[in-house]
XYZ file of C-alpha atoms in Angstrom:
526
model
C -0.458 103.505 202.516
C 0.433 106.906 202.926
C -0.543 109.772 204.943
C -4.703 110.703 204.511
C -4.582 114.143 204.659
C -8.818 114.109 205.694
C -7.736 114.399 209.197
C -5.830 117.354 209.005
C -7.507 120.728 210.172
C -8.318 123.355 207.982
C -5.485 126.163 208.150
C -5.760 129.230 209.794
C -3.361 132.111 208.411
C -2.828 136.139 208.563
C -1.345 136.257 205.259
C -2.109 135.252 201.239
C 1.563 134.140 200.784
C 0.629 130.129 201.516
C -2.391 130.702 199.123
C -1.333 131.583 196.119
C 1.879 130.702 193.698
C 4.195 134.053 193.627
C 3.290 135.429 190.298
C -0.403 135.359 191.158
C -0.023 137.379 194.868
C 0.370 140.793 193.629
C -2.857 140.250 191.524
C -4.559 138.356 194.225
C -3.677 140.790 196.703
C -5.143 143.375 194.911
C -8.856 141.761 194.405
C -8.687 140.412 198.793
C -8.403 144.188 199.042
C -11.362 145.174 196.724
C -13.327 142.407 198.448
C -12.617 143.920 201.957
C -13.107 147.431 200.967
C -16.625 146.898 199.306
C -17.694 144.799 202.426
C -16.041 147.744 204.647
C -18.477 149.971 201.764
C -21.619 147.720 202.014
C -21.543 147.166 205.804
C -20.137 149.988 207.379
C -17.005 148.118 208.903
C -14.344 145.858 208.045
C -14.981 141.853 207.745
C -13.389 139.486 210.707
C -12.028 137.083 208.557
C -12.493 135.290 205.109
C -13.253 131.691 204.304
C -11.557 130.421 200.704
C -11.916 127.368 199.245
C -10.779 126.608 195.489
C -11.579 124.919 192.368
C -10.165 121.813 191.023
C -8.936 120.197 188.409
C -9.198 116.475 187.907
C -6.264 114.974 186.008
C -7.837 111.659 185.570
C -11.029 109.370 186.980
C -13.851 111.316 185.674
C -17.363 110.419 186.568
C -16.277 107.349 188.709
C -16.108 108.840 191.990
C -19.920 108.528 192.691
C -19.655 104.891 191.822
C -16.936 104.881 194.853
C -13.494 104.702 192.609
C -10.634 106.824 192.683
C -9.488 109.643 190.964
C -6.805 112.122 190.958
C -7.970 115.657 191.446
C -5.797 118.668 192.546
C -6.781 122.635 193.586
C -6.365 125.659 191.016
C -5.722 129.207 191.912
C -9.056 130.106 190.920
C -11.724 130.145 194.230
C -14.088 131.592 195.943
C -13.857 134.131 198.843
C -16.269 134.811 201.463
C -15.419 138.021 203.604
C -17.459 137.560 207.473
C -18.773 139.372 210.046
C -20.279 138.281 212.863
C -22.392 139.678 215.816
C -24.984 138.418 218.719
C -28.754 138.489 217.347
C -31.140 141.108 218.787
C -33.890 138.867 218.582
C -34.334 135.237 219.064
C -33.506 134.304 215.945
C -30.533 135.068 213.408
C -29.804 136.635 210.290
C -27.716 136.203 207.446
C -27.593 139.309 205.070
C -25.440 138.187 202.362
C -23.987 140.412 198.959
C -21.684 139.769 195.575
C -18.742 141.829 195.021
C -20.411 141.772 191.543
C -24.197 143.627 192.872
C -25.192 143.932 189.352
C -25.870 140.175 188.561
C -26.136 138.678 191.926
C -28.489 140.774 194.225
C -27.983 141.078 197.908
C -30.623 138.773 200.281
C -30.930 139.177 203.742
C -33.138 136.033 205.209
C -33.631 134.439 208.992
C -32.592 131.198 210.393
C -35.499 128.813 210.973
C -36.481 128.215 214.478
C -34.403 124.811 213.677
C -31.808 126.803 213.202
C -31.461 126.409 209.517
C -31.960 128.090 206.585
C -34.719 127.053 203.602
C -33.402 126.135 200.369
C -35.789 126.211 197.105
C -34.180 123.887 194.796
C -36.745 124.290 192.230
C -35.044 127.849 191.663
C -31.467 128.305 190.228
C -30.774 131.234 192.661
C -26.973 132.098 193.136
C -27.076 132.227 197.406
C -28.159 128.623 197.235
C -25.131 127.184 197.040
C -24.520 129.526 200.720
C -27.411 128.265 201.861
C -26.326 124.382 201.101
C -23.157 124.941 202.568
C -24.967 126.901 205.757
C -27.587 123.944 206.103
C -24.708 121.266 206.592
C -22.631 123.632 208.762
C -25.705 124.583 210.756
C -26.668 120.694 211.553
C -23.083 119.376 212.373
C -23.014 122.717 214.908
C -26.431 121.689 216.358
C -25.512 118.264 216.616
C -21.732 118.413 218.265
C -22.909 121.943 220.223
C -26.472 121.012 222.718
C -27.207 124.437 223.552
C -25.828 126.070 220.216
C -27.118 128.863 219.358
C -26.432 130.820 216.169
C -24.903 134.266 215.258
C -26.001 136.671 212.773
C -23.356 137.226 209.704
C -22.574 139.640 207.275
C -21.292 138.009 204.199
C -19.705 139.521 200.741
C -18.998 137.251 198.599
C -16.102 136.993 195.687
C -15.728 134.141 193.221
C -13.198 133.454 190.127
C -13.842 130.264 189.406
C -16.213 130.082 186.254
C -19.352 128.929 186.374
C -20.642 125.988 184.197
C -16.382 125.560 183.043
C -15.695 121.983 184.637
C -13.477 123.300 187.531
C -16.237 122.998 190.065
C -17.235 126.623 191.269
C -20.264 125.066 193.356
C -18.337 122.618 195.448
C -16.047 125.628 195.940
C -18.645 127.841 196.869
C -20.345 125.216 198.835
C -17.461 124.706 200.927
C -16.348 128.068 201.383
C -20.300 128.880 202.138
C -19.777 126.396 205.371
C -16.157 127.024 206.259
C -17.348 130.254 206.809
C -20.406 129.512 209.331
C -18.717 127.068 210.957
C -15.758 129.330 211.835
C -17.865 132.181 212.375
C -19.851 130.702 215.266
C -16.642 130.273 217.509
C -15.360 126.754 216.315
C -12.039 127.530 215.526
C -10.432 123.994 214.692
C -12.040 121.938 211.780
C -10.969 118.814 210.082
C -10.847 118.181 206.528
C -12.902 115.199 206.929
C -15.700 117.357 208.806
C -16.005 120.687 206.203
C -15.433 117.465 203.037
C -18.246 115.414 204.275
C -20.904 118.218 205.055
C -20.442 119.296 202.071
C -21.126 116.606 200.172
C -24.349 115.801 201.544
C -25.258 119.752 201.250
C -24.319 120.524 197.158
C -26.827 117.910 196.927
C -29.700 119.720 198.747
C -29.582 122.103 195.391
C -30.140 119.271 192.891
C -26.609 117.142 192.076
C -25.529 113.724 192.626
C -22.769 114.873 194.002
C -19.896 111.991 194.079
C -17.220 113.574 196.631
C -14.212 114.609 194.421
C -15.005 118.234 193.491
C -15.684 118.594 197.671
C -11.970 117.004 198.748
C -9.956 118.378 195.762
C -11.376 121.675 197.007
C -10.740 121.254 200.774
C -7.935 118.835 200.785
C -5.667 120.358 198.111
C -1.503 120.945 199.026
C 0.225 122.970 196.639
C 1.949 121.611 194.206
C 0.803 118.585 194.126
C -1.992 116.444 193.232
C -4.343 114.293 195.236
C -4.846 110.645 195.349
C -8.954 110.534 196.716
C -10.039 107.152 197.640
C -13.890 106.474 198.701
C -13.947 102.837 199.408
C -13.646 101.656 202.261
C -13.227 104.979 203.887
C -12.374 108.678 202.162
C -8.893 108.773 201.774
C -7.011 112.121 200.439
C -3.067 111.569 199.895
C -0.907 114.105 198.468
C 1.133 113.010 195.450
C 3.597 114.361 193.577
C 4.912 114.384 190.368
C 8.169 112.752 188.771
C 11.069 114.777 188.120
C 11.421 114.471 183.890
C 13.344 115.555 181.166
C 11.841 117.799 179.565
C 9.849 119.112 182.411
C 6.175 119.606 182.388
C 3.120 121.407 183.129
C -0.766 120.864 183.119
C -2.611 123.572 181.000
C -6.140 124.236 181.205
C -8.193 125.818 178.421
C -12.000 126.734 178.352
C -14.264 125.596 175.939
C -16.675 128.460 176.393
C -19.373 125.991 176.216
C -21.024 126.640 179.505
C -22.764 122.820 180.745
C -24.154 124.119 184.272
C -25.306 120.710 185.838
C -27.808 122.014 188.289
C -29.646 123.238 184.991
C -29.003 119.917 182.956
C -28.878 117.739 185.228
C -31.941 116.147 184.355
C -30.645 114.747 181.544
C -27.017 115.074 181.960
C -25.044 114.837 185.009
C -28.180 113.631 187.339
C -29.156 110.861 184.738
C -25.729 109.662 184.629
C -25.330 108.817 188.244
C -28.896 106.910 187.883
C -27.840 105.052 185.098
C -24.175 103.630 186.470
C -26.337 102.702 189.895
C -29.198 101.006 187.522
C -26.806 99.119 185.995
C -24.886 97.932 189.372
C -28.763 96.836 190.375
C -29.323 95.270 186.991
C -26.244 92.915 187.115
C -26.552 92.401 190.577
C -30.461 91.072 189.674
C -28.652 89.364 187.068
C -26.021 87.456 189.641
C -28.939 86.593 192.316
C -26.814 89.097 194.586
C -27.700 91.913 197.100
C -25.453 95.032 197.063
C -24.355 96.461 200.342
C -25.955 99.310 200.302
C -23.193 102.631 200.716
C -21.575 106.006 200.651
C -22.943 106.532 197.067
C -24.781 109.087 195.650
C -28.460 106.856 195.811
C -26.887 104.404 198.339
C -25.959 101.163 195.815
C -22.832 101.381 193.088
C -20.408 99.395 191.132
C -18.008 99.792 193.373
C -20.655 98.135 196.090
C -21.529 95.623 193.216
C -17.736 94.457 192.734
C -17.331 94.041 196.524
C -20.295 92.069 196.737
C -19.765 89.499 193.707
C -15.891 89.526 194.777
C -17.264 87.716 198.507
C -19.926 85.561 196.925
C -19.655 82.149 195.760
C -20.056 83.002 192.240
C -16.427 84.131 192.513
C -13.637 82.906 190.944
C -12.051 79.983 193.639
C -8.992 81.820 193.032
C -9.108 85.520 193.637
C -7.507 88.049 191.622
C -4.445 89.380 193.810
C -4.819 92.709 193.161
C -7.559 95.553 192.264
C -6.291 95.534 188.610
C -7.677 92.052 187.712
C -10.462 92.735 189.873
C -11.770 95.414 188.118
C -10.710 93.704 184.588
C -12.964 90.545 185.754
C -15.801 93.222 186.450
C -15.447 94.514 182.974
C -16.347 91.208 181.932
C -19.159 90.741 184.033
C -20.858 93.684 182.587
C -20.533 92.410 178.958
C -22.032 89.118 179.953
C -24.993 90.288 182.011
C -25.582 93.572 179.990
C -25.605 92.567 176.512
C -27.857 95.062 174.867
C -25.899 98.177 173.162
C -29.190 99.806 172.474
C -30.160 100.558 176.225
C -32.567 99.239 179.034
C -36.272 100.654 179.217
C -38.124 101.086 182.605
C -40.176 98.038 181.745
C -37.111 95.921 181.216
C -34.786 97.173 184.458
C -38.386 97.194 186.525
C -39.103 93.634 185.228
C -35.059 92.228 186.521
C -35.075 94.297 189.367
C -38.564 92.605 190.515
C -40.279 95.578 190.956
C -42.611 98.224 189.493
C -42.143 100.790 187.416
C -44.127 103.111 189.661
C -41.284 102.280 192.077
C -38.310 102.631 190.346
C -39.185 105.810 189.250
C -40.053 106.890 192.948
C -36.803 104.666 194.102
C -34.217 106.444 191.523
C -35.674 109.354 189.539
C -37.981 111.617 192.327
C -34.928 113.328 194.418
C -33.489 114.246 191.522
C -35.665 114.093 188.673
C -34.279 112.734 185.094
C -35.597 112.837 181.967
C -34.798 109.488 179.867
C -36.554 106.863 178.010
C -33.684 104.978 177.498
C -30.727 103.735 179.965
C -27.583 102.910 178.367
C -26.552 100.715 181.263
C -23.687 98.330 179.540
C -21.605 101.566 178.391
C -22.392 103.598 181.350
C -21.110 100.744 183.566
C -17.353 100.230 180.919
C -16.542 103.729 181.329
C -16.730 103.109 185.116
C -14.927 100.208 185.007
C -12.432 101.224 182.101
C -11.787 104.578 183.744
C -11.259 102.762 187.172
C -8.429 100.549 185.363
C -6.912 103.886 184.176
C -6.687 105.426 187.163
C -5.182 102.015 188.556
C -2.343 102.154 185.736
C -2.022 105.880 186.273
C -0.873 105.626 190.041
C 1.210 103.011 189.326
C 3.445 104.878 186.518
C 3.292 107.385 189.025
C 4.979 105.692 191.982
C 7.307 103.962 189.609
C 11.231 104.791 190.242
C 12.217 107.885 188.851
C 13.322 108.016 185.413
C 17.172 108.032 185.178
C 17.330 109.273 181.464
C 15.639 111.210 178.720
C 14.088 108.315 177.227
C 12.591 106.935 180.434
C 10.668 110.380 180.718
C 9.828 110.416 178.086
C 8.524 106.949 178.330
C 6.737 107.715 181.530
C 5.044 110.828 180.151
C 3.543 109.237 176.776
C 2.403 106.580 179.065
C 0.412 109.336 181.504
C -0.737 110.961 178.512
C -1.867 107.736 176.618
C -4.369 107.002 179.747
C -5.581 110.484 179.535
C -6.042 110.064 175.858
C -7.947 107.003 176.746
C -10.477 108.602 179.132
C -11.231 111.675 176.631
C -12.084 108.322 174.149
C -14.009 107.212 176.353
C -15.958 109.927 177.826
C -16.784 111.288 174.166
C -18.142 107.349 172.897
C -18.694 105.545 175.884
C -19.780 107.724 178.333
C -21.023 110.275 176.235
C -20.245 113.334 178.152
C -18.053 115.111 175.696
C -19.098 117.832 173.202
C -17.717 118.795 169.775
C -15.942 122.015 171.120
C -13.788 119.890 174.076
C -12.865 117.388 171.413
C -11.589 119.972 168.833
C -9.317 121.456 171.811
C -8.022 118.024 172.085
C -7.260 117.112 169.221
C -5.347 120.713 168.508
C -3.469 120.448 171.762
C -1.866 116.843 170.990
C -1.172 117.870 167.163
C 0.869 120.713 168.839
C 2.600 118.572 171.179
C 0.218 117.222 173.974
C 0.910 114.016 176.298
C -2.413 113.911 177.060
C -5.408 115.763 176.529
C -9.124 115.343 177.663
C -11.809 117.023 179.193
C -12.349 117.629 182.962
C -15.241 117.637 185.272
C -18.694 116.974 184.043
C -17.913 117.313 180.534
C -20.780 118.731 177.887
C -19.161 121.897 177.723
C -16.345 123.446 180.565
C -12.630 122.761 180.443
C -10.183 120.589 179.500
C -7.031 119.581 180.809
C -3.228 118.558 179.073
C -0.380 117.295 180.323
C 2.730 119.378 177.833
C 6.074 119.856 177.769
C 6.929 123.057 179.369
C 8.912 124.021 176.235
C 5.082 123.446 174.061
C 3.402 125.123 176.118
C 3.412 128.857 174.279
C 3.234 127.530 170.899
C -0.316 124.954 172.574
C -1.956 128.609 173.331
C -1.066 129.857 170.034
C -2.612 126.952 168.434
C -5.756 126.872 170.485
C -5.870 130.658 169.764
C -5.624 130.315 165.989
C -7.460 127.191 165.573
C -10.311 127.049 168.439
C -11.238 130.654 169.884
C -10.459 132.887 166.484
C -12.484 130.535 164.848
C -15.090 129.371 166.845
C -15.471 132.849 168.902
C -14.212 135.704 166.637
C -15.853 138.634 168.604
C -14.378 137.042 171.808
C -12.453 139.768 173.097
C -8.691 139.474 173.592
C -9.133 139.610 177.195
C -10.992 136.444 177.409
C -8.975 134.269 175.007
C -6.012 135.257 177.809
C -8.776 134.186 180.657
C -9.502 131.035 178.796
C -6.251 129.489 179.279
C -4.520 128.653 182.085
C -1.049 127.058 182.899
C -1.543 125.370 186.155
C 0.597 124.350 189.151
C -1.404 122.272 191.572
C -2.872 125.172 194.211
C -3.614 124.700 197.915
C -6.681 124.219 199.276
C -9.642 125.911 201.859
C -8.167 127.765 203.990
C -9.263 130.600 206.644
C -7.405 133.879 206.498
C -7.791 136.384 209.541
C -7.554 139.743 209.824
C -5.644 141.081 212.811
C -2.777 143.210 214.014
C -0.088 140.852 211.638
C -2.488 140.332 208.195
C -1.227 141.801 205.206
C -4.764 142.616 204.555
C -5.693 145.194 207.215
C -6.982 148.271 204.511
């Protein structure tokens, strides 16, 4: 097992040069110095530092991680800054007076900390310095907890964001972790792990209304650039760097926007929030099924298939001879749910209240009240395959991935359609099985691998966002020309030419959070 990179601290730097690939720091450069001279502008001096963490692509293991499987996520160059100032409260209590770079759309606040020392978070509204808040709330409680006489300090915060919103690439676990990077750091505690700033912010993204499963949170954080990371939840959160073959030809992952904005703190309810129900309705249901009590865990509402394997796996109802490895495991799972969840159409309240020996008063107040769902149907058996399916993929990818180098031309090539087959595979089966694709994301698809694709499927919550391919370097132009022609000319002809350049992106794995202060040696000092 190799290195988890969770207990590593989050760096501290003077300088953008370990941030950002070489063609993007002149660029980059340029907006760090907008953002500190409109905080300089806004509050009358310069900021003491900034707290950046990223977005992420995941290459493969989509919608498993909040039923505790892997997946294989890595950072992007797109994130969000925060630009801080701190000083000592006049009063008893302090204040956080927080602005946008971009004013016009998202107005400055100003509120107080609670005499918990915490902040109050409406959920109910979709207000743009929640996601602060959430991040502040969790950074607030792990400094009250660790600190017995802690007492806040009063910030000034600008914040600057390039990560779209509602595109797939996670701009509210970015924002969310940036948001408590920054608080943490600002009230004096200089040395945080991974682990810490990962954890908190899982809990807090889902004080503003997502499930959150844990893999947008640690691709942001734990992210090394240039390569990807391996992110293990069972039996502990794992993060280990990986890196990709050396082939012939060489390749790239490209990342292309749908324009189909899918925000899941606005759909949630019957999107990305009544997924999460259904995968841990259908652990219960099987487990009800099996006479078996899942442990309950780290998952989103505490039970999961991951929880349900582990516990039919030590039972007696397991096979006298164990599968040797997590493979078969999860292959003997698959047929578990096919068994025990026969009906394609879906499972009512009545008939999951009725196996689960309860009421349907209860379920509803068990599973659908913290995060409220709208559903009269559960499609439990295909919820649960994808799960299980995807796991498998993930499996297979890893282990093409730590296979010996290829020697030749054909063994890359070999390697690569293999990669690209699994990630063929999930797209499949998050458009019929999962149902999380849309129309748009499956025309981009199916243009990219006509023009030369390995692989090609959607990434993050799906129903709308981005999309991610694995092409040969050599493609790679003639894959934007197509999706230019074929998707954006066709499906958007008044989109400027502007945006069809922002759409796309040809992505190197990027680092992740990261604080950069200002001081006598930072590049930065305006």
């Amino acid at each position: 097992m190799g290195h988890n990179a969770m207990d590593e601290p989050i760096p501290v730097n003077a300088s953008l040069d370990a941030l950002y690939p070489k063609d993007a720091l002149e660029s980059e450069s340029r907006r760090w110095k907008s953002l500190v001279s409109i905080f300089n502008s806004s509050f009358g001096h310069k900021p003491a530092f900034v707290a950046r963490s990223p977005g992420r692509v995941n290459i493969i293991g989509e919608h498993i991680d909040y039923s505790l499987y892997d997946c294989l996520p890595a950072g992007i160059a797109a994130d969000v800054a925060i630009a801080v100032s701190t000083s000592t409260p006049s009063d008893s209590k302090a204040s956080i007076s927080i602005a946008n770079v971009h004013a016009e759309k998202f107005k400055p606040q100003t509120f107080q900390l609670n005499e918990n020392h915490s902040v109050d978070i409406d959920s109910s509204t979709h207000e743009w310095t929640n996601y602060f808040k959430a991040g502040a709330v969790g950074a607030l409680a792990l400094l009250s907890k660790t600190q017995p006489n802690f007492k806040p300090i009063s910030m000034e915060i600008m914040v600057d964001g390039t990560v779209p919103a509602g595109g797939g690439l996670s701009s509210s676990a970015a924002f969310v972790c940036a948001s408590a990077l920054a608080v943490i750091f600002g009230n004096g505690v200089r040395t945080i792990t991974k682990r810490s700033l990962v954890e908190l912010a899982i809990v807090s993204e889902r004080s503003v209304g997502v499930n959150s499963g844990g893999m947008d949170q640690t691709g942001s954080v734990c992210s090394i650039s240039g390569n990807a990371l391996h992110v293990s939840f069972f039996p502990e959160l794992r993060a280990e760097t990986v890196s990709f073959p050396s082939v012939d030809p060489p390749v790239t992952f490209m990342i292309a926007q749908s324009y189909v904005t899918s925000d899941k703190h606005v759909t949630g309810p019957v999107c990305y929030n009544l997924r999460v129900v259904e995968v841990t309705l259908a652990a219960e249901y099987v487990a009800a099924q099996l006479n078996l009590t899942l442990p309950k865990d780290e998952s989103s509402l505490g039970k999961s298939l991951r929880g349900l394997q582990e516990a039919y796996f030590s039972s007696p109802q397991a096979p006298k001879h164990l599968p040797d490895n997590e493979g078969d495991r999860i292959k003997h799972m698959l047929s578990l749910v096919k068994n025990n969840l026969p009906d394609k159409g879906g499972y009512d309240r009545q008939q999951i209240s009725d196996a689960l020996k309860t009421s349907v008063p209860e379920l509803e107040k068990r599973y659908m009240t913290k995060f409220p769902i709208r559903a009269d149907r559960f499609m439990l058996r295909q919820r649960a395959q994808h799960v299980y399916s995807e796991a498998l993929r993930v499996q297979k990818f890893m282990s093409l991935m730590n296979s010996p180098p290829p020697k030749t031309q054909e063994e890359s090539e070999r390697l690569l359609q293999g990669l690209g087959q699994l990630m063929n595979e999930t797209q499949d089966s998050c458009r019929d099985v999962f149902e999380c694709s849309c129309p748009e994301l499956d025309n981009i698809c199916q243009i990219a691998r006509k023009h030369g694709a390995f692989g090609s499927r959607l990434t993050g919550a799906g129903w709308g966002g981005c999309t991610v391919h694995l092409v040969p370097k050599d493609k790679a132009e003639s894959i934007r020309k197509a999706w230019e022609q074929e998707y954006y000319a066709k499906k958007y002809p008044d989109l400027s030419k502007e945006k069809v350049q922002e759409a796309i992106v040809i992505s190197e794995p990027g680092q992740g959070a990261m604080i950069i202060e200002f001081g006598t040696t930072s590049d930065l000092d305006i």
